[in-house]
Coordinates of C-alpha atoms in Angstrom, one line a residue:
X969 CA 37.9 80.5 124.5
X970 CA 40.2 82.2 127.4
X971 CA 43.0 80.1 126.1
X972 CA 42.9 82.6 123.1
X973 CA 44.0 85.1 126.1
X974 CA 47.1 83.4 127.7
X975 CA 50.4 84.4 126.3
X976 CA 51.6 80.9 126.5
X977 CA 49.6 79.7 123.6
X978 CA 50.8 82.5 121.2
X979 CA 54.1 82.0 122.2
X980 CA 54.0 78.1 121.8
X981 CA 52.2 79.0 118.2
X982 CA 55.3 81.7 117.1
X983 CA 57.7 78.8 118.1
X984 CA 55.5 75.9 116.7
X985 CA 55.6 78.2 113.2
X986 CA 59.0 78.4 113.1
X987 CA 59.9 74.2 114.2
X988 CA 57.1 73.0 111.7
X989 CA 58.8 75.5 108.7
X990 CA 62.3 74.1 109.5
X991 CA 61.1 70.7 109.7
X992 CA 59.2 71.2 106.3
X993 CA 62.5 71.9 104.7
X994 CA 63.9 68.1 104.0
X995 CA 60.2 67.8 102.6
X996 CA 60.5 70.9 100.2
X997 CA 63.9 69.8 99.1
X998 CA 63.2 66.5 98.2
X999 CA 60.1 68.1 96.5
X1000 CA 62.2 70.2 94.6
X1001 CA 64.3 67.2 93.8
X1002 CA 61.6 65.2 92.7
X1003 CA 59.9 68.6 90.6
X1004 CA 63.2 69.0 88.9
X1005 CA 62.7 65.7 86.7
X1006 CA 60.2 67.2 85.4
X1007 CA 59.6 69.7 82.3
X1008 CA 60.2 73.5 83.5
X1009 CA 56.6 74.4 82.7
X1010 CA 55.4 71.5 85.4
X1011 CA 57.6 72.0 87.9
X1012 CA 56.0 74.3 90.2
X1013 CA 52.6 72.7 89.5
X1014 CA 53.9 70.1 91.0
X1015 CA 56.0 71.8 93.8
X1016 CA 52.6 73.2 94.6
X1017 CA 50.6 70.1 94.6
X1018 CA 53.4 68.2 97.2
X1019 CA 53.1 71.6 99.5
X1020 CA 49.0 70.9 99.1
X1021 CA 49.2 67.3 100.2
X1022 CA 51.8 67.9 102.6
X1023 CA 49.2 69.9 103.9
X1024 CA 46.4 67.8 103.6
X1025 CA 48.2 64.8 105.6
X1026 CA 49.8 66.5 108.6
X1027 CA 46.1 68.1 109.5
X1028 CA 44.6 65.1 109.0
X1029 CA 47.3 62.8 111.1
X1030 CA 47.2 66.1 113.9
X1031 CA 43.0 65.2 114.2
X1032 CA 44.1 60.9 114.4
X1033 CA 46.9 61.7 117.3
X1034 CA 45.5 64.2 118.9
X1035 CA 42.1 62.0 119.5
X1036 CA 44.9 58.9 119.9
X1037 CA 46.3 61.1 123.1
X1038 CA 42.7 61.5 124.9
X1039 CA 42.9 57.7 125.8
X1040 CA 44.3 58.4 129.0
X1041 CA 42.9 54.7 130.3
X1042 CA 45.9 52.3 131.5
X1043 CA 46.2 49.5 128.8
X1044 CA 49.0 47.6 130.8
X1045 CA 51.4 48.1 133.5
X1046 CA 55.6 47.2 133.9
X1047 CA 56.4 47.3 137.4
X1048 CA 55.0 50.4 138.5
X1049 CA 54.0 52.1 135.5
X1050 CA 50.8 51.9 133.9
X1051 CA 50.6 52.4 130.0
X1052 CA 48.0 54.3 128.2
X1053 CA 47.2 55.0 124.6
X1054 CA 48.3 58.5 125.1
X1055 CA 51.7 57.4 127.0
X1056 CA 52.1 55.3 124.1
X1057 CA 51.6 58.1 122.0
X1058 CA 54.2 60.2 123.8
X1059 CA 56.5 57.3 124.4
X1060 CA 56.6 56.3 120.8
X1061 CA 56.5 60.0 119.5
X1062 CA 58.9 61.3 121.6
X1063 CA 62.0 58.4 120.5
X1064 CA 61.0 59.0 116.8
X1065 CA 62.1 62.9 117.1
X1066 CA 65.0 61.6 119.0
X1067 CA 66.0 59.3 116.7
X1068 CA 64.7 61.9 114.0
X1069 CA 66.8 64.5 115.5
X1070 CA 70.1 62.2 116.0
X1071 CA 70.1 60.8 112.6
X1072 CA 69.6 64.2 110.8
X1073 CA 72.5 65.8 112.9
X1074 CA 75.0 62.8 111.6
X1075 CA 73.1 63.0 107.9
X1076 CA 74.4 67.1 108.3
X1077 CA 77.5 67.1 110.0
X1078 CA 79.2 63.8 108.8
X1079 CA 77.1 62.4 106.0
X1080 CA 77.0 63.2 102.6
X1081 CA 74.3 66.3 101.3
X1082 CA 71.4 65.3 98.8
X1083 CA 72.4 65.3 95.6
X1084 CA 70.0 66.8 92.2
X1085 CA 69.1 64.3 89.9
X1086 CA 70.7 66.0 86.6
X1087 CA 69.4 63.7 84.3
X1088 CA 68.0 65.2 81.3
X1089 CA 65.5 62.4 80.8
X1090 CA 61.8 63.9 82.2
X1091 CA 59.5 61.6 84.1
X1092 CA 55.8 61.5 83.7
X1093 CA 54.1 64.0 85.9
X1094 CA 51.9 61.3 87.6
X1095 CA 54.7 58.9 88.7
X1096 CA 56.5 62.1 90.3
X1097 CA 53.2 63.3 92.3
X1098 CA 52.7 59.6 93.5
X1099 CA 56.6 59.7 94.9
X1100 CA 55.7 63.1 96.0
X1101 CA 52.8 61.7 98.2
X1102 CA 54.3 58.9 99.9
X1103 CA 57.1 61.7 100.6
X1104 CA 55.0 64.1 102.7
X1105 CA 53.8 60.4 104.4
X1106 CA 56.8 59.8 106.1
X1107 CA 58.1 64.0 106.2
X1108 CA 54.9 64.6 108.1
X1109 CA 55.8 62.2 111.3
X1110 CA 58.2 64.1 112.9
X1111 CA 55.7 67.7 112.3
X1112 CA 52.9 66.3 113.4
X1113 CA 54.6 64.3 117.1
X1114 CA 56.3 68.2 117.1
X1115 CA 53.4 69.7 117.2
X1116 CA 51.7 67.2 119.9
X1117 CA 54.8 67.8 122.1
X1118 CA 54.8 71.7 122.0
X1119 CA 51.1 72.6 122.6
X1120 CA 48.4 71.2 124.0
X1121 CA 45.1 72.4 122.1
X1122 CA 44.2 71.1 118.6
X1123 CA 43.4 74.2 116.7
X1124 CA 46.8 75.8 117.7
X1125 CA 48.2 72.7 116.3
X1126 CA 46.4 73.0 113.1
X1127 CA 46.8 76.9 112.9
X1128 CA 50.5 76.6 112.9
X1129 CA 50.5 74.1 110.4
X1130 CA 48.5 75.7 108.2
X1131 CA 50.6 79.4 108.6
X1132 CA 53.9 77.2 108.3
X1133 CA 52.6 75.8 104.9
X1134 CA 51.4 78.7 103.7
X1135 CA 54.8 80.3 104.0
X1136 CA 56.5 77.3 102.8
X1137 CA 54.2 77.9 99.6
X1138 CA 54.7 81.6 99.3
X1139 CA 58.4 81.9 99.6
X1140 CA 59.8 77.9 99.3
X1141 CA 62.6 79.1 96.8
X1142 CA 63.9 82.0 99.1
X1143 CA 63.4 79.7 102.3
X1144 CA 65.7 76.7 100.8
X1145 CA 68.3 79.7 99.9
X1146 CA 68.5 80.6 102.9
X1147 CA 68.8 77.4 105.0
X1148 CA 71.2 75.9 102.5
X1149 CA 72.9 79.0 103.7
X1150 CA 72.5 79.2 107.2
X1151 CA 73.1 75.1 108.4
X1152 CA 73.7 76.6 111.6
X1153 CA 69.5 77.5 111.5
X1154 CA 68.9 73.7 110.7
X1155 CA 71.0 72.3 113.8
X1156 CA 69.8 74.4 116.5
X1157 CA 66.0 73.6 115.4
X1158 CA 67.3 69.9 115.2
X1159 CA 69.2 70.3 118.4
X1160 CA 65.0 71.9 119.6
X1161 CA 64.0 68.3 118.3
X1162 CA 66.1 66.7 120.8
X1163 CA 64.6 68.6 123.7
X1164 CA 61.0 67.9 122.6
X1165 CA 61.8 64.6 122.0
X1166 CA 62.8 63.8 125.7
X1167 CA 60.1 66.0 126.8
X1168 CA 57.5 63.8 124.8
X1169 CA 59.7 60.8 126.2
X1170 CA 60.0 61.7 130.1
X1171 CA 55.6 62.9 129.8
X1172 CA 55.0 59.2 128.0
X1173 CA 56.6 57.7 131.4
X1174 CA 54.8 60.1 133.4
X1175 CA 57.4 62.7 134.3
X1176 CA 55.6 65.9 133.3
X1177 CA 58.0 69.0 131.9
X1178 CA 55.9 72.3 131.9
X1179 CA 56.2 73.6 128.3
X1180 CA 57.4 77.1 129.8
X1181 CA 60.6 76.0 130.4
X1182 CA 60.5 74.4 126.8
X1183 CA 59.8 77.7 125.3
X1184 CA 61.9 79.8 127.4
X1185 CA 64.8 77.5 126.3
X1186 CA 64.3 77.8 122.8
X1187 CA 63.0 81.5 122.7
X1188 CA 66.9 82.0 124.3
X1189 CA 68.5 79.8 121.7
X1190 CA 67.0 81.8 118.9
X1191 CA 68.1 85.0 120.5
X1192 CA 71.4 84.1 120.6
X1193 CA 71.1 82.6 117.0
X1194 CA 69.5 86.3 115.8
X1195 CA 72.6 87.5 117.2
X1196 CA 75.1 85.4 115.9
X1197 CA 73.9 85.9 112.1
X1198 CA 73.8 89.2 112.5
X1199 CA 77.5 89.0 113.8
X1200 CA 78.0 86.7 111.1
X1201 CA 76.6 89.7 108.5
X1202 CA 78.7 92.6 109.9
X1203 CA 81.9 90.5 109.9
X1204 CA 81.2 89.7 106.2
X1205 CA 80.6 93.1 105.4
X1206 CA 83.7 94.1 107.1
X1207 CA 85.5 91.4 105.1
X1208 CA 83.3 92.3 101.7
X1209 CA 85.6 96.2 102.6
X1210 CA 88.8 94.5 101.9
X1211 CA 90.5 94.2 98.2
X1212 CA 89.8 91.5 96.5
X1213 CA 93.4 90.7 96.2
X1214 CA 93.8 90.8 100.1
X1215 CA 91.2 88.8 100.8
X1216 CA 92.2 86.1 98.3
X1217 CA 95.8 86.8 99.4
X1218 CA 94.9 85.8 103.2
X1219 CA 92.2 83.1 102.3
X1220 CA 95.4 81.0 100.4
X1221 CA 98.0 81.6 103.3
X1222 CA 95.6 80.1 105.5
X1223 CA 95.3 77.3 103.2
X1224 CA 99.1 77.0 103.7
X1225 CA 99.0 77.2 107.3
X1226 CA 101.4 79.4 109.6
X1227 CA 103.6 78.9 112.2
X1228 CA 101.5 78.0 115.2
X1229 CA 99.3 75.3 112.7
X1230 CA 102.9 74.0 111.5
X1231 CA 104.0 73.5 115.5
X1232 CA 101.2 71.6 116.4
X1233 CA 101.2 69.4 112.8
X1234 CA 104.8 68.7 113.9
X1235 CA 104.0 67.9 117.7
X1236 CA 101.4 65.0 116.5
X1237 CA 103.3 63.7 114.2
X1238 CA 106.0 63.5 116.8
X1239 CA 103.3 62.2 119.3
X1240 CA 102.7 59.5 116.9
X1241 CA 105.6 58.9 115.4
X1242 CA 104.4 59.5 111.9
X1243 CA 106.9 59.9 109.2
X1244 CA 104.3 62.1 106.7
X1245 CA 106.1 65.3 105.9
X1246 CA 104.1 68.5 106.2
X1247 CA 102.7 69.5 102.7
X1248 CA 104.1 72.8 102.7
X1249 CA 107.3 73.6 104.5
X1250 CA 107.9 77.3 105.7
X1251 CA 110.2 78.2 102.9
X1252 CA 107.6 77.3 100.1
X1253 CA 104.6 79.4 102.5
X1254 CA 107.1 82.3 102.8
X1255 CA 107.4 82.4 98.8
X1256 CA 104.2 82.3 98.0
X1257 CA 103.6 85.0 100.8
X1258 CA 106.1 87.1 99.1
X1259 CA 104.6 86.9 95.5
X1260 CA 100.6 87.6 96.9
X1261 CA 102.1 90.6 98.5
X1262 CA 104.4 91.8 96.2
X1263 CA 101.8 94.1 94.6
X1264 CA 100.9 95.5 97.5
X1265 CA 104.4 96.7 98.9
X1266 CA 106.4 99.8 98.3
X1267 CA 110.1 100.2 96.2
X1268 CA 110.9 101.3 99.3
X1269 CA 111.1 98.1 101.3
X1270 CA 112.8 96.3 98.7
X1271 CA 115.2 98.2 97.3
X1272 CA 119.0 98.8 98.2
X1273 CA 119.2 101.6 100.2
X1274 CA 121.5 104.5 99.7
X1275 CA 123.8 104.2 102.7
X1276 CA 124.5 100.8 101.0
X1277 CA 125.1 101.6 97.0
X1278 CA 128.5 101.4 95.9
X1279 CA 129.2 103.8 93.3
X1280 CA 132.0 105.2 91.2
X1281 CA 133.5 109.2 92.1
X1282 CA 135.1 110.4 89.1
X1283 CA 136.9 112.5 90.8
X1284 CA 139.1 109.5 92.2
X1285 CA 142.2 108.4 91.0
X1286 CA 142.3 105.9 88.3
X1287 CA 143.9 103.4 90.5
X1288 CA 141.4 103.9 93.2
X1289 CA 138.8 103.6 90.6
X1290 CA 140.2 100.0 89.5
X1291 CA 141.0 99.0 93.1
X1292 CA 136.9 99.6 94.2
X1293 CA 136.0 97.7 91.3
X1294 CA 138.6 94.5 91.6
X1295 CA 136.7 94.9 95.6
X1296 CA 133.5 95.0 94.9
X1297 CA 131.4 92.0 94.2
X1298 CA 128.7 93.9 91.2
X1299 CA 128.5 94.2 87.8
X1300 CA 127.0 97.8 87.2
X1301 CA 127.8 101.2 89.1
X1302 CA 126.3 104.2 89.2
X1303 CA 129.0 106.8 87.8
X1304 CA 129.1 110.0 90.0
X1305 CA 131.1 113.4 90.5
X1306 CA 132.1 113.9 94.0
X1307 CA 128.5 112.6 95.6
X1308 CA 125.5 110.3 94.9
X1309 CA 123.5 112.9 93.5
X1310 CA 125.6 114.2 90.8
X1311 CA 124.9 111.2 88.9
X1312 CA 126.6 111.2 85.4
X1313 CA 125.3 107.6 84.1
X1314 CA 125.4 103.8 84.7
X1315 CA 128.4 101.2 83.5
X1316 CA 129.4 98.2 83.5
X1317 CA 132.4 97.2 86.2
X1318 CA 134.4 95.6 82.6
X1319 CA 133.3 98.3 80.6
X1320 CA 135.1 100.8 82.9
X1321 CA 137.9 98.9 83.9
X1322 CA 138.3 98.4 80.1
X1323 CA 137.9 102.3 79.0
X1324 CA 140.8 103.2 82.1
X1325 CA 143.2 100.1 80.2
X1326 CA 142.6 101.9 77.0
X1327 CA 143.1 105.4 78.2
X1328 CA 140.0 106.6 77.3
X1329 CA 138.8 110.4 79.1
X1330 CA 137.5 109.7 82.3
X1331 CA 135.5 113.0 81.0
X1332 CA 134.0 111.3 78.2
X1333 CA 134.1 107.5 78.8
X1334 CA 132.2 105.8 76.0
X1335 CA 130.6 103.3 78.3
X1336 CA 128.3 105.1 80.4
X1337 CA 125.0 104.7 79.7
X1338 CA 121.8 107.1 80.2
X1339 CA 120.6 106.0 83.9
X1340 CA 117.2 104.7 84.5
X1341 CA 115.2 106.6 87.3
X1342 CA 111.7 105.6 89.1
X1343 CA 110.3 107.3 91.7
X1344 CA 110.1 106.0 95.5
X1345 CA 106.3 106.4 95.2
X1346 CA 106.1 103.8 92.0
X1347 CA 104.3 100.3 92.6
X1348 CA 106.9 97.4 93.1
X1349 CA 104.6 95.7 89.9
X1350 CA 104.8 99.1 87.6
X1351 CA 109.1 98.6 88.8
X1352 CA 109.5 95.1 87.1
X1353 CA 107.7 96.4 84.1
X1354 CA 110.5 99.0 84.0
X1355 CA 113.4 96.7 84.9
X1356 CA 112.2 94.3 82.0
X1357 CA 112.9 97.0 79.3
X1358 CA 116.7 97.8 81.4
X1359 CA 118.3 94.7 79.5
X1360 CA 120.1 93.7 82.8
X1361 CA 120.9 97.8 84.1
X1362 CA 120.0 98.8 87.8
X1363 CA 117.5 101.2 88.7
X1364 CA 118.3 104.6 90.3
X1365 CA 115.8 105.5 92.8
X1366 CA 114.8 109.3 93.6
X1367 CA 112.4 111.1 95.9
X1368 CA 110.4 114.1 95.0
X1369 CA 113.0 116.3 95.1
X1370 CA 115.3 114.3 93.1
X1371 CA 117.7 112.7 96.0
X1372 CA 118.8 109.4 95.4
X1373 CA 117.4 106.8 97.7
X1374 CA 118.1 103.6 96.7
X1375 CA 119.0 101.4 93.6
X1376 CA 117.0 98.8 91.9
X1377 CA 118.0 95.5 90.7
X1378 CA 116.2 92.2 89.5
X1379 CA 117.9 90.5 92.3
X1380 CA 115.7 93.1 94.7
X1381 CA 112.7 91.4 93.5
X1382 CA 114.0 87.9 93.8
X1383 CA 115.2 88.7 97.3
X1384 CA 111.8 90.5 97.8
X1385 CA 109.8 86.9 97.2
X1386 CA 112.5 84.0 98.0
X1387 CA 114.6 85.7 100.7
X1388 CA 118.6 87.6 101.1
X1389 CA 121.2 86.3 98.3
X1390 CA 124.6 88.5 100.2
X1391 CA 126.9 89.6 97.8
X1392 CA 130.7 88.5 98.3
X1393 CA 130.7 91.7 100.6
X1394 CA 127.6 91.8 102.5
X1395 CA 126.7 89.6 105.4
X1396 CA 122.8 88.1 106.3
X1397 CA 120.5 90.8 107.7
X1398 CA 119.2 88.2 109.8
X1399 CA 121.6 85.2 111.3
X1400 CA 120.0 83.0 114.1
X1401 CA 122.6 83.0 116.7
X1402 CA 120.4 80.8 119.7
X1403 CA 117.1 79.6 119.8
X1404 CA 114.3 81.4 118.9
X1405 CA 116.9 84.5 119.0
X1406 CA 118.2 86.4 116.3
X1407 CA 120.7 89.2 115.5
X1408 CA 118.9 91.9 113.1
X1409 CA 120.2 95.0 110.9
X1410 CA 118.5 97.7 111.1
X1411 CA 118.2 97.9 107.7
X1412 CA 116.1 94.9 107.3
X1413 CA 113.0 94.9 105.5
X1414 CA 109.8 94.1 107.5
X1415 CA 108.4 91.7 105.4
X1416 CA 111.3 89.5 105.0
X1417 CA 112.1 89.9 108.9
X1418 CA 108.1 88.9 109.5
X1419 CA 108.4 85.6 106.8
X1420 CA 111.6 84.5 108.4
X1421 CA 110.1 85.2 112.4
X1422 CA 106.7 83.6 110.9
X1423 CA 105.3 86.9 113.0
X1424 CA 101.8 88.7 112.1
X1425 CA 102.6 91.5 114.6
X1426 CA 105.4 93.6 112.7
X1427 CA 103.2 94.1 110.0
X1428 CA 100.3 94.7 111.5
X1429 CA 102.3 97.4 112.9
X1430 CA 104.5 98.8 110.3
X1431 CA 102.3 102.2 110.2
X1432 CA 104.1 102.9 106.9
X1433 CA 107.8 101.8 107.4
X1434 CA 109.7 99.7 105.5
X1435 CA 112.4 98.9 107.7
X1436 CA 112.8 97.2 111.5
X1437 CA 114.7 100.5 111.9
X1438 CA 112.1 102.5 111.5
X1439 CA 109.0 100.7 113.5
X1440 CA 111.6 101.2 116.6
X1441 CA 111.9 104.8 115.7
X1442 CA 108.3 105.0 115.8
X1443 CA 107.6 103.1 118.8
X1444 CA 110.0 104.6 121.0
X1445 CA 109.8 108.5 119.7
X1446 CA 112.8 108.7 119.6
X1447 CA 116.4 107.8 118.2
X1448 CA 117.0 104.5 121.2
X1449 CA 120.4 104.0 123.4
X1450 CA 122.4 100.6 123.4
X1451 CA 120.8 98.6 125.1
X1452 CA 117.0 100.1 125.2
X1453 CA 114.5 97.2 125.0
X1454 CA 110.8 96.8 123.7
X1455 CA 108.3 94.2 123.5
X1456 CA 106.2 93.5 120.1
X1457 CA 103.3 90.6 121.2
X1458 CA 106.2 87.8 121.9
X1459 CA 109.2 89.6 120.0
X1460 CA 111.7 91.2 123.0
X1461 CA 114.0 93.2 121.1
X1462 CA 116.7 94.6 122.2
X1463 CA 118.9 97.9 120.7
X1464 CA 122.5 96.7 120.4
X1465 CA 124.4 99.1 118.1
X1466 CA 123.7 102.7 117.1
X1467 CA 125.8 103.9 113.9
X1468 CA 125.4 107.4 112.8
X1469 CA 122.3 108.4 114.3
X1470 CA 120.5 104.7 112.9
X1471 CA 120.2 102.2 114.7
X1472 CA 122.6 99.5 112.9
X1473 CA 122.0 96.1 114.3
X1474 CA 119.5 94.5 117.2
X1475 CA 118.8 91.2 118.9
X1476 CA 115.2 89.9 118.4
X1477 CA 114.0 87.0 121.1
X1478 CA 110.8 85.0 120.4
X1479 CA 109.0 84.1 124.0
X1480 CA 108.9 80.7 124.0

């Protein structure tokens, strides 16, 4: 009994356990397949019953081949090899688990799963043990030649069979979960298959392996496996972190594709001169990005900024008053005394121009309406809810201490998910002027600029800002020259006019 003492044999066993539970998967599914036509109140009678025989028929084909494999004498020779029962054995064994092995990692990676019977018909409990039976027949092959190619001493054999069927019967519901969940488990063991089979293989022509380098291979592999599940867990917790709404925001622009997955599409189907047109083009992916992360953006980065609201001062002369208005391109104005703040109302451009034809007391003028304020802090959503009820009329927008910062329209919003629509007066924020270059305002928000550069990396590090203008405050500390130049991942941009203490327009350059 000093084989009890080497280390060898318990390690063979622990591995044996493991190979001879993974193989006995197949055989618990299709038991479970099989139990399942059956009434509820039979099915694990007979789930047990298939484990029992399975049982039964691997220890009793482990006695046959392991006595098959004593008959070491040479029953013929091919050139100059000589052929015994036990090389047969081997020979045979050991191209059954390869073609075992082979056909199982095509069945999983290219063929089509096993699918439940769902018929609601039961069949009779006798005719689905019988199938059960010849089941564990042809499921206990590739077990048993395992076991004959791993160790070398019968009762080992038998004890792991045994322990691997007892666990199959104590936990076979939690043990399909979690391969069904883990195929990765069920290749590697498969990919062990291989390596036993050509160790059964190269013995059977008489080429022996030791079985140490056999375990030390696979003990590695599952290492590396224990390790890559639990990388596997830890990145799915980080991901289970995220909102919901993130994570389902990021899961359907993948489904999309992005820039680089649209550059190679269009690469091989210039390779092969295929005239199939992608299935989503970058405007319809930078939409959709623009509605899934709509909720989660700031007034800030879509609304009209102050430096850009045109506004009626009171204080003017009438004929200046008409002059802005024939000028300027919008339909409502904020109505004002001398500055921004001093906000008297909102009117319309004909309403006013009317009310000055009429002569009407540019103290009093009947068309001003009450203005509509929302703070910069207020969701974008909670903002359309508000510009629904404004029948048409802009939005002021104030910080906490009541400054006007911006103005809100329903054209914002638009522009927020489909891109700019530039008034009469306004040019692009963004104009392509070479390839893969492009000159920028300042002003321009960071999600449009990152839709229409197809870039990750300027919102990855927005840190808070809405604008280009103020990530380049923030990454060079300080208010940049002309000319000053910076590198974001494979964005060179480059400082090219500074207007009142903002930087007012810069050249972006993709690497190529």
């Amino acid at each position: 009994m000093e084989w009890l003492l080497d280390p060898n044999i318990w390690v063979g066993l622990l591995t044996l356990v493991v190979l001879e539970i993974v193989l006995g998967i197949d055989n618990l599914i299709f038991i479970a397949i099989l139990a399942d036509k059956l009434p509820p109140h039979q099915r694990d009678r007979a789930r047990l019953i298939g484990l029992s025989l399975a049982l039964v028929m691997r220890l009793g084909l482990l006695t046959i081949v392991s006595w098959l494999v004593t008959l070491t004498t040479p029953l013929f020779s091919i050139a100059s090899y000589s052929f015994s029962g036990r090389d047969l054995i081997l020979l045979l064994g050991g191209l059954f688990l390869l073609l075992k092995a082979t056909s199982e990692l095509h069945e999983r990676l290219e063929g089509t799963p096993h699918q439940e019977s769902r018929s609601k018909t039961y069949a009779s409990f006798a005719v689905v043990v019988a199938q059960i039976i010849v089941l564990d027949a042809v499921f206990s092959l590739d077990a048993v030649i395992t076991a004959i190619g791993m160790v070398d001493e019968l009762p080992v054999m038998m004890a792991a069979v045994v322990i691997s069927m007892a666990m199959m019967m104590w936990a076979s519901k939690p043990l399909t979960r979690f391969v069904s969940a883990h195929p990765t488990v069920v290749v590697l063991c498969l990919s062990f298959l291989l390596m036993i089979g050509l160790t059964l293989t190269a013995e059977g022509l008489g080429f022996k392996i030791p079985k140490g380098y056999l375990y030390a291979a696979i003990g590695f592999s599952i290492v590396i496996e224990f390790f890559n599940q639990w990388a596997r867990r830890s990145s799915l917790k980080n991901d289970a972190r995220l909102p919901l709404r993130d994570r389902t925001a990021d899961a359907v622009l993948r489904l999309l594709g992005d820039r680089k997955q649209a550059e190679n599409t269009d690469n091989e189907a210039h390779d092969e001169q295929s005239t199939e047109q992608a299935a989503f083009g970058p405007e319809e992916r930078n939409m959709v990005s623009g509605v899934l992360t709509l909720g989660a953006r700031s007034i800030r980065s879509i609304m009209t900024p102050r430096a850009e609201i045109s506004w009626v001062n009171l204080d003017d002369p009438p004929s200046v008053i008409q002059q802005h208005l024939r000028e300027t391109p919008h339909s409502f104005f904020p109505v004002c005394r001398e500055q921004l703040d001093n906000t008297l109302g909102v009117a319309r451009a004909k309403d006013l121009m009317a009310d000055m034809l009429d002569g009407a007391d540019l103290q009093k003028l009947p068309s001003l309406r009450e203005p509509i304020v929302v703070h910069d802090s207020t969701g974008v959503l909670q903002a359309m809810d508000v510009l629904k009820k404004s029948r048409g009329q802009l939005v002021l927008v104030t910080d906490e201490y009541g400054t006007i910062q911006g103005l809100l329209t329903p054209i914002d919003i638009l522009e927020a998910i489909a891109g700019e629509f530039p008034d009469e007066d306004e040019h692009p924020t963004i104009e392509r002027i070479a390839p893969n270059t492009w000159r920028v305002d300042g002003t321009t928000d960071l999600h449009y600029l990152a839709q229409t550069l197809e870039s990750d990396t300027l919102l990855s590090s927005a840190n808070g800002f809405s604008s280009i203008a103020g990530l380049l405050l923030d990454v060079f500390g300080t208010l940049p020259e002309v000319g000053a130049t910076t590198k974001l991942d494979d964005l060179h941009v480059e400082i090219t006019s500074i207007v009142n203490r903002r930087i007012a327009t810069l050249v972006v350059t993709r690497s190529s």
